[in-house]
Amino acid sequence: PKTDIVFLKVHKSASSTVMNVLFRFGETHNLTFAFPIGGGNQLFYPRHFLARFVQGFSPRTPQRFNILCHHMRFLQPEVQKVVSSSAIYFSILRNPVQLMESSFMYYKGTSAFSRARSLEEFFSQPYHYYNPADSDSHYARNLMTFDFGFNPDGVVSAKRVQLMLKAIEASFDLLLISEYFDESMVLLKEMLCWDLDSVISFPLNIRDSSTKSPLSDTIVEKIKDWNRLDWEIYTHFNRTFWERIDQDIGRERMQQEVKALRKRQAELARTCLQGIGSVAPKDIKDSSLQPLQHGKAKILGYNLKQGLDKETEHMCRRLVTPELQYSSALYKKQFAQKRP
């Protein structure tokens, strides 16, 4: 199994669920994480990543960490200072239309979105709301482009798009697609030589459907246009994703793998969860499993079954622990004060 991993956690793309997979694997195998200084869940985002943002990094005695997966704005020469040269790099992408709709609800408090009552209103005159100079403007345009380290307000030319795609291809071993999450997990499992249970997950940081609104065809086109760089990244890597499946696994075996994954996930859900799955924030009984609520989004969580034996309870709890709580527990464990 591969243990040196860089995951670029792209916002609002099922990346919290992927992070849970990495947290569990890292904890099980006693691996070290490149944590932000002082804990927390962002490596001084939205600044470009620097090695010195990592707790325990020192240029004099560079310590290599196994897993780098907290939110960052990608800058490979700096990333290379904190991980092994053989590390596997991967990320996850999402259709920019759904990504924009999700960001609008989740980052409602940002300067570009706070005054617009709806996406329709925002797109009626985007530059009335959007100012590229605002420190949080990246949430409102080409967010994936920004997370990969590029300029989200760059002019869209064939040359720029080509250079961007080539740079991403040169840095990353695999790009997952959140719309095909199960297929993505199978590809990841193959690439990392992990077993099935290591990539099973329950969806984390997901919104209640009551806060999702259908988009008209006109708005969909406006979103694609406004996020043209993201659209180019997404369509390109959605295509190479399927090419990769055909080349490495084949569609037929992929179907079987996905079936096995879903079957195992359903078994774990029956073992671990009360009811049939995620519940509204107000219905989460254990406050330590309460996900962070943000913007206008209602973030769902889970209730564990009562009366599980200790080992099963531990396994189940790790599957449903929200990102912030899990990250902070692992941070405390890694930097426990060594008592004399």
JSON list of C-alpha atoms in Angstrom, two decimals, residues 15 62 70 77 79 91 103 144 162 175 208 210 218 225 238 248 256 272-273 277 304 316-317 339:
[
{"chain": "A", "resi": 15, "resn": "SER", "atom": "CA", "xyz": [-13.45, 16.42, -0.82]},
{"chain": "A", "resi": 62, "resn": "PRO", "atom": "CA", "xyz": [13.34, 18.91, 6.56]},
{"chain": "A", "resi": 70, "resn": "HIS", "atom": "CA", "xyz": [-5.79, 20.05, 4.25]},
{"chain": "A", "resi": 77, "resn": "PRO", "atom": "CA", "xyz": [7.80, 23.35, -5.44]},
{"chain": "A", "resi": 79, "resn": "VAL", "atom": "CA", "xyz": [4.68, 20.95, -1.50]},
{"chain": "A", "resi": 91, "resn": "SER", "atom": "CA", "xyz": [-7.35, 15.68, -6.55]},
{"chain": "A", "resi": 103, "resn": "SER", "atom": "CA", "xyz": [-20.63, 27.72, -3.35]},
{"chain": "A", "resi": 144, "resn": "MET", "atom": "CA", "xyz": [-11.07, 24.95, -9.03]},
{"chain": "A", "resi": 162, "resn": "GLN", "atom": "CA", "xyz": [-3.52, 24.14, -22.81]},
{"chain": "A", "resi": 175, "resn": "LEU", "atom": "CA", "xyz": [-7.98, 13.39, -10.99]},
{"chain": "A", "resi": 208, "resn": "ASP", "atom": "CA", "xyz": [-29.97, 19.00, 2.85]},
{"chain": "A", "resi": 210, "resn": "SER", "atom": "CA", "xyz": [-34.23, 21.65, 0.84]},
{"chain": "A", "resi": 218, "resn": "THR", "atom": "CA", "xyz": [-30.12, 30.13, -19.17]},
{"chain": "A", "resi": 225, "resn": "ASP", "atom": "CA", "xyz": [-19.43, 30.97, -19.33]},
{"chain": "A", "resi": 238, "resn": "ASN", "atom": "CA", "xyz": [-13.78, 13.98, -17.10]},
{"chain": "A", "resi": 248, "resn": "ASP", "atom": "CA", "xyz": [-6.50, 0.26, -16.38]},
{"chain": "A", "resi": 256, "resn": "GLN", "atom": "CA", "xyz": [-18.25, -5.30, -10.52]},
{"chain": "A", "resi": 272, "resn": "CYS", "atom": "CA", "xyz": [-23.34, 1.54, 12.13]},
{"chain": "A", "resi": 273, "resn": "LEU", "atom": "CA", "xyz": [-26.20, 3.90, 11.52]},
{"chain": "A", "resi": 277, "resn": "GLY", "atom": "CA", "xyz": [-28.62, 7.45, 6.55]},
{"chain": "A", "resi": 304, "resn": "LEU", "atom": "CA", "xyz": [-24.68, 5.89, 15.39]},
{"chain": "A", "resi": 316, "resn": "CYS", "atom": "CA", "xyz": [-18.30, 3.35, 12.87]},
{"chain": "A", "resi": 317, "resn": "ARG", "atom": "CA", "xyz": [-17.50, 6.57, 14.70]},
{"chain": "A", "resi": 339, "resn": "ARG", "atom": "CA", "xyz": [5.72, 14.06, 29.20]}
]
